[in-house]
Short mmCIF file of C-alpha atoms in Angstrom, two decimals:
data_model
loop_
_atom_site.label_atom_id
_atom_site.label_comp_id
_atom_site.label_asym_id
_atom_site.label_seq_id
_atom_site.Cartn_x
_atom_site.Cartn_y
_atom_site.Cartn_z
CA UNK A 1 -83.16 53.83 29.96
CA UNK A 2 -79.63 52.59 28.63
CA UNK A 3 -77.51 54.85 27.85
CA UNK A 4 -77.13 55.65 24.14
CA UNK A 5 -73.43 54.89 24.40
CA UNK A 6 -72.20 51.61 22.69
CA UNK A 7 -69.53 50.23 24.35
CA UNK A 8 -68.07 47.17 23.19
CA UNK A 9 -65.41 45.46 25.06
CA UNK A 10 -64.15 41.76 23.04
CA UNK A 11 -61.50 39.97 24.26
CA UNK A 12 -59.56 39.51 20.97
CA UNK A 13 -57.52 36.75 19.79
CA UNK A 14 -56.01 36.30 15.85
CA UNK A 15 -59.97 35.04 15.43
CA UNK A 16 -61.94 37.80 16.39
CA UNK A 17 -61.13 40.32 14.67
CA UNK A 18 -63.71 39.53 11.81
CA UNK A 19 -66.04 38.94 14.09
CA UNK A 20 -65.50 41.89 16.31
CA UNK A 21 -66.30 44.26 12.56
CA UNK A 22 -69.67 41.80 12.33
CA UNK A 23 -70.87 43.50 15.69
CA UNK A 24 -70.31 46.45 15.09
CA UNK A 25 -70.79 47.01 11.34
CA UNK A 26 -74.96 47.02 11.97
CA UNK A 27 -74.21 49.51 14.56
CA UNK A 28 -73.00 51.49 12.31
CA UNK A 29 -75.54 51.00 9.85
CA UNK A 30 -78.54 51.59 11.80
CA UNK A 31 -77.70 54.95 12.40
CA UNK A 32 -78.30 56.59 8.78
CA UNK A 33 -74.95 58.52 8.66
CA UNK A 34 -75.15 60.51 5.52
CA UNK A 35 -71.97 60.70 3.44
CA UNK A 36 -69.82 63.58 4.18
CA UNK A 37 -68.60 65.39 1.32
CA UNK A 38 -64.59 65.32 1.42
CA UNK A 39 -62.86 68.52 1.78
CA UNK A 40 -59.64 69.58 0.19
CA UNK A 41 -57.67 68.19 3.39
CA UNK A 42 -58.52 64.80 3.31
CA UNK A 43 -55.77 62.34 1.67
CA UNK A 44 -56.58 61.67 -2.08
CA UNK A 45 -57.62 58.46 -3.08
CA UNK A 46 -59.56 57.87 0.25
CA UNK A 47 -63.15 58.15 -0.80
CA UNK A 48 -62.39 57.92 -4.62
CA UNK A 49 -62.30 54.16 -5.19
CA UNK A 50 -65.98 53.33 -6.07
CA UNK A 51 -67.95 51.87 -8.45
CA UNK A 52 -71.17 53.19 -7.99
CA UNK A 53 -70.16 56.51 -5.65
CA UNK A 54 -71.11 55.20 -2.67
CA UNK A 55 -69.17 52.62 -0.04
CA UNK A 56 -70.83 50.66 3.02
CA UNK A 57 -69.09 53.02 5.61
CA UNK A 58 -69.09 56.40 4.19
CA UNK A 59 -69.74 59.28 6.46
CA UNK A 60 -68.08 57.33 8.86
CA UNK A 61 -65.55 58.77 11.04
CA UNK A 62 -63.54 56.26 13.59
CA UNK A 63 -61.06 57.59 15.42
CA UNK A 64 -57.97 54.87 15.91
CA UNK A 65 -56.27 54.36 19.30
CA UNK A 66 -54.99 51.22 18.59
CA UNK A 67 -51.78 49.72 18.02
CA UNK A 68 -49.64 46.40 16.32
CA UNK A 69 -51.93 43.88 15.34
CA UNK A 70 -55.61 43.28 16.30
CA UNK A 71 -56.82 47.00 16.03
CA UNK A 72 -54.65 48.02 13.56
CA UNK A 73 -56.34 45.06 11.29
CA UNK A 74 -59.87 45.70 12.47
CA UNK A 75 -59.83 49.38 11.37
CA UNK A 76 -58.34 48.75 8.28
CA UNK A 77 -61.55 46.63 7.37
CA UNK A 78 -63.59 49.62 8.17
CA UNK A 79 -61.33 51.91 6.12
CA UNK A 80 -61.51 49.55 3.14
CA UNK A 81 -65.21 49.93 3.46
CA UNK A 82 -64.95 53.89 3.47
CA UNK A 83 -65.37 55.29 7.09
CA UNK A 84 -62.65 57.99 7.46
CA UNK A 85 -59.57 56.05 9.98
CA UNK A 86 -57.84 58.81 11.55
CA UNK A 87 -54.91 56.79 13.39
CA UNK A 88 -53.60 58.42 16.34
CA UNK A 89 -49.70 58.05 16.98
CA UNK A 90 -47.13 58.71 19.70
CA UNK A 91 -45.10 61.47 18.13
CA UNK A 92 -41.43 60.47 16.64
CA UNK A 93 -42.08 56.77 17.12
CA UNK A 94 -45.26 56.17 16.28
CA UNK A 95 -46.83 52.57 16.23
CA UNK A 96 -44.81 49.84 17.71
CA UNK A 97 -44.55 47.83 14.31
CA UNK A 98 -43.23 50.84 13.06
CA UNK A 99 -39.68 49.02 13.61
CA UNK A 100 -40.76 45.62 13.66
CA UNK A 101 -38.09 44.32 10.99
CA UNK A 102 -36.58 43.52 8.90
CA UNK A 103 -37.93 43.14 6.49
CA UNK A 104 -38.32 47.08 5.31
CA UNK A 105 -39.37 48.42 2.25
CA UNK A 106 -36.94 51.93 2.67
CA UNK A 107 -37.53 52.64 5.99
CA UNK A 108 -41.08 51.48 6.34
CA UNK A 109 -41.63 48.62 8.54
CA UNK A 110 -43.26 45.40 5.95
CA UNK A 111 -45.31 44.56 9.04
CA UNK A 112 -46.68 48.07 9.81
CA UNK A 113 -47.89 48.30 6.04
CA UNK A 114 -49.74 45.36 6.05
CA UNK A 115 -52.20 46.72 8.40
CA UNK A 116 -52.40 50.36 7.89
CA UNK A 117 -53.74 51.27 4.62
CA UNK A 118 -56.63 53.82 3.99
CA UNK A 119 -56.23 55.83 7.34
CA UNK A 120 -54.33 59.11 8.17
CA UNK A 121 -51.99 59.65 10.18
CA UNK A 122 -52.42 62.07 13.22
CA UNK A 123 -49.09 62.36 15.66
CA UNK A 124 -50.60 63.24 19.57
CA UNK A 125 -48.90 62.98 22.74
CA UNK A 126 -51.81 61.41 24.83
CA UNK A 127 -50.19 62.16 28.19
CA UNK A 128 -49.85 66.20 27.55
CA UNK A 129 -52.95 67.78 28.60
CA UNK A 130 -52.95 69.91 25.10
CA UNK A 131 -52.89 66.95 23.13
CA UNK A 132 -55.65 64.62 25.18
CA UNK A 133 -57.64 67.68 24.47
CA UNK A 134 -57.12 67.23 21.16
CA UNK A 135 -58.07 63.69 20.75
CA UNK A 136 -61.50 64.55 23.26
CA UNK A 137 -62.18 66.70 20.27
CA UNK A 138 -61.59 64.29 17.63
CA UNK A 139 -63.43 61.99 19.87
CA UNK A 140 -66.25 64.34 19.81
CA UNK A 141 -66.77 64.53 15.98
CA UNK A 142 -66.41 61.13 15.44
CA UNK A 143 -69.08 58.23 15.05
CA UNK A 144 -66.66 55.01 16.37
CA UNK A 145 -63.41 55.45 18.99
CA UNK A 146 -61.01 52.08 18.79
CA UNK A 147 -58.71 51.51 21.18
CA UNK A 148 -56.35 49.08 22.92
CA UNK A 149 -54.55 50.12 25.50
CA UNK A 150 -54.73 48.42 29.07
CA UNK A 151 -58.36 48.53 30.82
CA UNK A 152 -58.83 51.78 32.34
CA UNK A 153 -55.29 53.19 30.69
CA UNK A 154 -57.13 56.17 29.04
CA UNK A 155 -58.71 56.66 31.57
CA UNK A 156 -56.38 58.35 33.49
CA UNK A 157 -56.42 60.60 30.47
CA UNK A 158 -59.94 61.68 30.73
CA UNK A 159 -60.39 59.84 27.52
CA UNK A 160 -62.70 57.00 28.81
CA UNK A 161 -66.03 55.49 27.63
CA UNK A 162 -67.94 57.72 30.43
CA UNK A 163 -65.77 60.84 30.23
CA UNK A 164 -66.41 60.74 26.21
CA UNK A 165 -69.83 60.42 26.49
CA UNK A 166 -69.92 63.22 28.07
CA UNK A 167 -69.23 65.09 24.98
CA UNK A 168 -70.68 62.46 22.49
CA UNK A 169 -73.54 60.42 23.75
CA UNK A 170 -74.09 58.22 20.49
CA UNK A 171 -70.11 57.38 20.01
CA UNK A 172 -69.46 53.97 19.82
CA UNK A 173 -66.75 53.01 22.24
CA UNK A 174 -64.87 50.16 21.15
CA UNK A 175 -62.22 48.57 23.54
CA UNK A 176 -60.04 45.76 22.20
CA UNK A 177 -57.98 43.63 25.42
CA UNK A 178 -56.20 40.57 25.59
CA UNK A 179 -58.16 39.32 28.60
CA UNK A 180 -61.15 41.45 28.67
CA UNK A 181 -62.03 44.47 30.52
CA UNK A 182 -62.16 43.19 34.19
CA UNK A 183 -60.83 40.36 35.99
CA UNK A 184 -57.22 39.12 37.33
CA UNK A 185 -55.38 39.16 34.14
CA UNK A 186 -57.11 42.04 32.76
CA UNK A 187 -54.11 44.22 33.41
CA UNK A 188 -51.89 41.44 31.59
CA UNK A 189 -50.87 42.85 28.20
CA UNK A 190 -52.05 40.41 24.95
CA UNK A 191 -50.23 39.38 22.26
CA UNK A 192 -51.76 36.02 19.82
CA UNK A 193 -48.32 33.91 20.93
CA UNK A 194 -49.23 34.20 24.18
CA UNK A 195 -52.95 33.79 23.93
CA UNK A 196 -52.47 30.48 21.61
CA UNK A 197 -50.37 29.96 24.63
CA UNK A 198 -52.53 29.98 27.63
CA UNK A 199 -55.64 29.63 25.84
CA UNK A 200 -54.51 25.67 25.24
CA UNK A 201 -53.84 26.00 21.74
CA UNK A 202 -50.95 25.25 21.82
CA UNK A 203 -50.80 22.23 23.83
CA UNK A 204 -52.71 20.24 21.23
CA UNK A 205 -51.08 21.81 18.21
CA UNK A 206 -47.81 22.64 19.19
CA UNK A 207 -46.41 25.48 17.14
CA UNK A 208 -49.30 25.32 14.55
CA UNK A 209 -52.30 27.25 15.79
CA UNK A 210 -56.34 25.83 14.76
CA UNK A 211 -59.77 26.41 16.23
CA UNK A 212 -60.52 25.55 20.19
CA UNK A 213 -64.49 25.66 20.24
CA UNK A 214 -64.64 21.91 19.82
CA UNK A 215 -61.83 20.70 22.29
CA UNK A 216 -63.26 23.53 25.03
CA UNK A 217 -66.99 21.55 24.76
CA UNK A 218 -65.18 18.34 24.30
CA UNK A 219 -62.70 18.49 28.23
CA UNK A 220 -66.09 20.56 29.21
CA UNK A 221 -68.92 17.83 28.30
CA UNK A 222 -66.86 14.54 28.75
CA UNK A 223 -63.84 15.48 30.47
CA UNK A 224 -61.65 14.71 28.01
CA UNK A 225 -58.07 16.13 27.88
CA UNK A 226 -56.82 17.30 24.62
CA UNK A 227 -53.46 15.76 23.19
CA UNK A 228 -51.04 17.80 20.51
CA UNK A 229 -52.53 16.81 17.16
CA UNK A 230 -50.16 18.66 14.87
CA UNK A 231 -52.47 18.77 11.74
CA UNK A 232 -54.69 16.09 12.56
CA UNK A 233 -58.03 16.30 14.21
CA UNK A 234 -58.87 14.50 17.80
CA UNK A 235 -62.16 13.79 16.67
CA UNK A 236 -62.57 13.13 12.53
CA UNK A 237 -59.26 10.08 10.25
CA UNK A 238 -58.51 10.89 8.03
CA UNK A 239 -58.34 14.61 8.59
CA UNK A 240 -54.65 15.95 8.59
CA UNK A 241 -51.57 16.55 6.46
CA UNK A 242 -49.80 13.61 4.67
CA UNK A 243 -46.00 13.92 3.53
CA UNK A 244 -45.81 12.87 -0.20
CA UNK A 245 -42.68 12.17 -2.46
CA UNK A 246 -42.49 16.67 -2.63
CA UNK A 247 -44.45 18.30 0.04
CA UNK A 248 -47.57 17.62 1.78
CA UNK A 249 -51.33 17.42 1.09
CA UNK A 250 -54.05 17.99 3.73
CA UNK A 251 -56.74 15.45 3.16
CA UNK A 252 -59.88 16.72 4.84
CA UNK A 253 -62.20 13.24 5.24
CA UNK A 254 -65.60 14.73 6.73
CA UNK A 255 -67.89 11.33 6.72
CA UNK A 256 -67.58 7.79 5.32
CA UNK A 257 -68.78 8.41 2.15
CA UNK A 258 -65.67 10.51 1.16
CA UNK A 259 -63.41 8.25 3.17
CA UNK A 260 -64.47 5.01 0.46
CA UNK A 261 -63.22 7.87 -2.09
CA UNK A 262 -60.30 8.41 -0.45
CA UNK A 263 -59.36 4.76 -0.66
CA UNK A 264 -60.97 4.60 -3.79
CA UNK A 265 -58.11 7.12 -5.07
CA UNK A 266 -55.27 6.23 -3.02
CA UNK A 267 -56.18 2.52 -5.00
CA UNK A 268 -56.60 1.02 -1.37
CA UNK A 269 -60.08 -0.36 -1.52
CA UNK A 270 -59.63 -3.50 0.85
CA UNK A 271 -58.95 -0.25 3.26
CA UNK A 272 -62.40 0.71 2.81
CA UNK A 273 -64.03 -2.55 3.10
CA UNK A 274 -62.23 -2.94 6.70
CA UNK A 275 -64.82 -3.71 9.84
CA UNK A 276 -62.65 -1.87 11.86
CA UNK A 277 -62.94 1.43 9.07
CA UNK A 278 -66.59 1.57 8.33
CA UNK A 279 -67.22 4.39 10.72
CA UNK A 280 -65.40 7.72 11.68
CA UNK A 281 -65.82 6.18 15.47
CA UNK A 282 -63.83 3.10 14.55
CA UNK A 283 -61.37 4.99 12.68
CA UNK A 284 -60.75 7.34 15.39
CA UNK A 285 -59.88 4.07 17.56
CA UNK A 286 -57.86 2.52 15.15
CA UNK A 287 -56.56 5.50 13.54
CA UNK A 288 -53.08 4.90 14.23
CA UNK A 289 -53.18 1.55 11.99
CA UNK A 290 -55.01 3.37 9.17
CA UNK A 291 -52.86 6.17 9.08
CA UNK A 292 -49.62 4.44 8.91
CA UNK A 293 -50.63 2.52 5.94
CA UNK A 294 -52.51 6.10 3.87
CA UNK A 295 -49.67 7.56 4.69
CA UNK A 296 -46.75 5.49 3.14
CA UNK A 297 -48.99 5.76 -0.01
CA UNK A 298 -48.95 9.21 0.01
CA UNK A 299 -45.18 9.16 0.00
CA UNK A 300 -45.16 7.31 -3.01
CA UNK A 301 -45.81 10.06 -5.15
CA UNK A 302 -46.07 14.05 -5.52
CA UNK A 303 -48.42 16.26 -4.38
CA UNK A 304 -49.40 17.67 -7.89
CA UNK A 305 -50.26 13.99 -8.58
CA UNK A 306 -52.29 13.22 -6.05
CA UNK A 307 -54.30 16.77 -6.77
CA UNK A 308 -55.00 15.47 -10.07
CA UNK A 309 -56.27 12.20 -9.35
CA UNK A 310 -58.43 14.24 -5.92
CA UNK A 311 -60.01 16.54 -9.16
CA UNK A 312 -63.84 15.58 -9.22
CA UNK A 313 -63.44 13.07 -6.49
CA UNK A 314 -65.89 15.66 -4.17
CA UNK A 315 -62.99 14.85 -1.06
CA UNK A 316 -61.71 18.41 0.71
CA UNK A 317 -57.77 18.58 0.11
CA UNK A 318 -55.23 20.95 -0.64
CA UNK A 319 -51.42 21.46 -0.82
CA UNK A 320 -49.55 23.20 1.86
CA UNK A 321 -47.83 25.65 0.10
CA UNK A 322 -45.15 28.22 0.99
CA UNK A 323 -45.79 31.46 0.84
CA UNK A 324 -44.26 31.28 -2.46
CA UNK A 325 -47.01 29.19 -3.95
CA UNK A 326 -50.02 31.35 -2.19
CA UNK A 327 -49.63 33.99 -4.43
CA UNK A 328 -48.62 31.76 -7.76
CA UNK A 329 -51.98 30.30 -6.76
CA UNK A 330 -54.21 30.99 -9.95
CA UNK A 331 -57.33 31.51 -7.60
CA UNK A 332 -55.49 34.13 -5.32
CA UNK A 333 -54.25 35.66 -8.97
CA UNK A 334 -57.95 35.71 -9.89
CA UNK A 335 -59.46 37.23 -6.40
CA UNK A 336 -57.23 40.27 -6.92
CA UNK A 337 -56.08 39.64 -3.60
CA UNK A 338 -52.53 41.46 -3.95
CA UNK A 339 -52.69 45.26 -3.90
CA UNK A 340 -49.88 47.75 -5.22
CA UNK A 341 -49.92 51.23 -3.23
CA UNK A 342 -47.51 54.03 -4.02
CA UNK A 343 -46.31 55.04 -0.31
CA UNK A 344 -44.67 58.44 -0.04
CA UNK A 345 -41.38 57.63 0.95
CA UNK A 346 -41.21 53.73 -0.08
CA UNK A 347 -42.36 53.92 -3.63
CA UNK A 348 -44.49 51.19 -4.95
CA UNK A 349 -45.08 48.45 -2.26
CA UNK A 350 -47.05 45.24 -2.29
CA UNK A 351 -49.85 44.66 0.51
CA UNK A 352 -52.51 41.66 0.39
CA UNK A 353 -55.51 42.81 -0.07
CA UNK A 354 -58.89 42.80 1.58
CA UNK A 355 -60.44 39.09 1.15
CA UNK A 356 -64.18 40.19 1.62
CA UNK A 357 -65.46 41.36 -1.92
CA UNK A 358 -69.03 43.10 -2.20
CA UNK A 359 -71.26 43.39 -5.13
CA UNK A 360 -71.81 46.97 -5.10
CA UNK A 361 -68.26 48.54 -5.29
CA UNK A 362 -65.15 47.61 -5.34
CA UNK A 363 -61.68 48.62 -3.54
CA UNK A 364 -59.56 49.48 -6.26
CA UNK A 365 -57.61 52.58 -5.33
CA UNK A 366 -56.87 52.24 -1.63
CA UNK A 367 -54.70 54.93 0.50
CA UNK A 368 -51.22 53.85 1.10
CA UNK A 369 -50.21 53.11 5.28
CA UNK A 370 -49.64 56.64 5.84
CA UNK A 371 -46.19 57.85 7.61
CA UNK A 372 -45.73 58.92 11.34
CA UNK A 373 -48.28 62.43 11.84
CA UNK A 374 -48.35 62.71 7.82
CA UNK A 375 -52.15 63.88 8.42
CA UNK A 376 -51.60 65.98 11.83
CA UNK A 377 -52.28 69.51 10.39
CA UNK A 378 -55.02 68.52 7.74
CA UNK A 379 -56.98 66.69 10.57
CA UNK A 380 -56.64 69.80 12.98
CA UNK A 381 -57.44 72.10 10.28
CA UNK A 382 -60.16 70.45 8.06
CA UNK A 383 -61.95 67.98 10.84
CA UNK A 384 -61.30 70.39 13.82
CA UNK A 385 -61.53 73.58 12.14
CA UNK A 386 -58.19 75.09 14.53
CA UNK A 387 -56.45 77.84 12.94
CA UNK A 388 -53.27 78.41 11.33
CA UNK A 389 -52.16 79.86 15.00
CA UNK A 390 -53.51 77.27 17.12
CA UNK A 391 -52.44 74.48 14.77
CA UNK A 392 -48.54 76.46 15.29
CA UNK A 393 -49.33 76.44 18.58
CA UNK A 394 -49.95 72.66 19.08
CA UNK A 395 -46.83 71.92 17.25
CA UNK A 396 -44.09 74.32 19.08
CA UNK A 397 -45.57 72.62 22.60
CA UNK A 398 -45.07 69.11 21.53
CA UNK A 399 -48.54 68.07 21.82
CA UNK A 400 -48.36 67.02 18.04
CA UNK A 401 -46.16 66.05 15.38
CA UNK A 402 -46.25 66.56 12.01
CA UNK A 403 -43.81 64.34 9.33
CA UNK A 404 -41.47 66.27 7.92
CA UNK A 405 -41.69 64.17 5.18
CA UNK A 406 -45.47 65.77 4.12
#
């Protein structure tokens, strides 16, 4: 019989993380975890932002090993959904992005708050033996473990996926590498500049980063070597970014019929009547021809022109904007997709928000990124049920923190 034990084990890049929360939100699911009813030690604001008193993930405990990026942002999903993210930190420093800066908003690191909200805080030294049995206990009342260190790391701790199991047979076990969990580079630490990197992202993009699923089954099924595009495609003209008389505007040509409506507004029709254009196949031969003549029309005037005359036309495009413009961007106004959080110690700070949006509540008072062990004694006390003298205990040994800040 398998064992009950989920263990998942992705090999995450900046694309997976979505699609590592699609595996193992039905896990979650399937198990019927009844909402637990929040105690007095449990961070305000955490499980009160319904509409309709109940969220996707409630009842849900995960326990948060993970640090910087890929973690971080997968838990975060699952907190915005309502599990309970207790985030476990190395005492006095805490997460690495914790100093990742500038910029800071006070002395909060801008990068570590754009991962971290709705979780606690809980400040253990893994490596003394006090405060690994603290996190086997955690480990033991919770329904999902996240981590990232190196493959096997914990371990050494007595906090891996067999020695938990030992404790909590139906934990899910989820562990997040660069490289995966076995293997020659397995041991190589993962970060997404250096996975764009060897992956071979970056040889046909340069320092822009897209999708490699076609260009793997491409060298794989023909064997035919990739070249740096930029923002153009290998394998669809016109399908890139065109400089006009202000910025640029990606034009997004997907089959012949919007490529006559390209010409069509661009007032090159003769293009479009071309043998040597009729199909994406001769376009992608001649495409250098093509280009250079689309593309000194595009320079002829601005980018909120040629929107305007694109409006209705049924052809994919789109500005690149600076950052600037993505959130003057009436649609990103109208998705609600900037949060405000009060933070404890930063005052009122700006975060985006989650993207996904579901029809049965709504996210609309989430739990600021919390500060360095700001949870540590509610956790112990409410979730472990220690005692005022163990909890002292704990603290005067080093094994945990607590912010001073609290």
């Amino acid at each position: 019989m398998p064992s009950p034990l989920s263990y998942f084990k992705p090999a995450f890049s900046r694309f997976s993380h979505f699609s590592h929360f699609c595996r193992v939100f039905p896990q979650l699911r399937s198990r019927n975890v009844q909402p637990r009813r929040r105690t007095s030690n449990e961070h305000p604001g955490h499980h009160d932002n319904r509409v309709d008193g109940v969220r996707p993930l409630d009842g849900v405990r995960v326990l948060d090993l993970t640090r910087v990026l890929a973690g971080p942002f997968a838990t975060m999903l699952l907190g915005d959904l309502g599990a309970e993210v207790i985030k476990v930190e190395k005492p006095g420093s805490g997460d690495d992005t914790r100093s990742w800066g500038p910029p800071f908003v006070g002395s909060q690191s801008v990068y570590f708050l754009s991962v971290n909200r709705n979780k606690k805080s809980i400040a253990v030294d893994m490596k003394h033996p006090r405060g690994a049995g603290v996190i086997r206990e955690l480990a033991r009342v919770s329904d999902v473990l996240v981590e990232n260190f190196l493959p096997g790391k914990l371990s050494e701790f007595g906090l891996g996926p067999e020695q938990l199991r030992e404790q909590n047979p139906q934990l899910i076990y989820c562990s997040i590498s660069g490289y995966g969990q076995s293997g020659p580079s397995s041991l190589s630490p993962g970060y997404d500049s250096i996975l764009s990197a060897v992956s071979g992202m970056m040889h046909i993009t340069g320092p822009e980063v897209s999708c490699l699923s076609h260009i793997a089954a491409n060298f794989l099924n023909s064997g035919q070597e990739a070249k740096r595009w930029g923002t153009a495609h290998g394998s669809i003209v016109p399908y890139q970014g065109f400089g006009t008389r202000d910025g640029h505007i990606v034009v997004a040509a997907g089959n012949d019929t919007q490529f006559v409506r390209v010409c069509q507004v661009l007032g090159l029709d003769e293009l479009a009547h071309e043998p040597k254009y009729k199909t994406n196949k001769l376009r992608v031969q001649n495409r250098k021809q093509l280009l250079s003549v689309m593309s000194q029309r595009f320079a002829e005037e601005t980018t909120s022109d040629w929107l305007r005359r694109f409006e209705g036309s049924g052809v994919p495009v789109g500005p690149i904007n600076s950052i600037q413009q993505v959130f003057s961007d009436p649609q990103v106004k109208h998705n609600d997709l900037i949060q405000d959080l009060k933070h404890p110690t930063a005052g009122t700070i700006r975060v985006p928000g989650p993207a996904v949006r579901f029809s049965s509540f709504s996210p609309l008072s989430p739990a600021p990124p919390p500060l360095i062990g700001q949870h540590t004694v509610s956790v112990l006390t409410g979730s472990l049920h220690y005692s005022e003298q163990e909890v002292t205990s704990l603290l005067q040994s080093g094994a945990v923190a607590q912010s001073p800040d609290v």
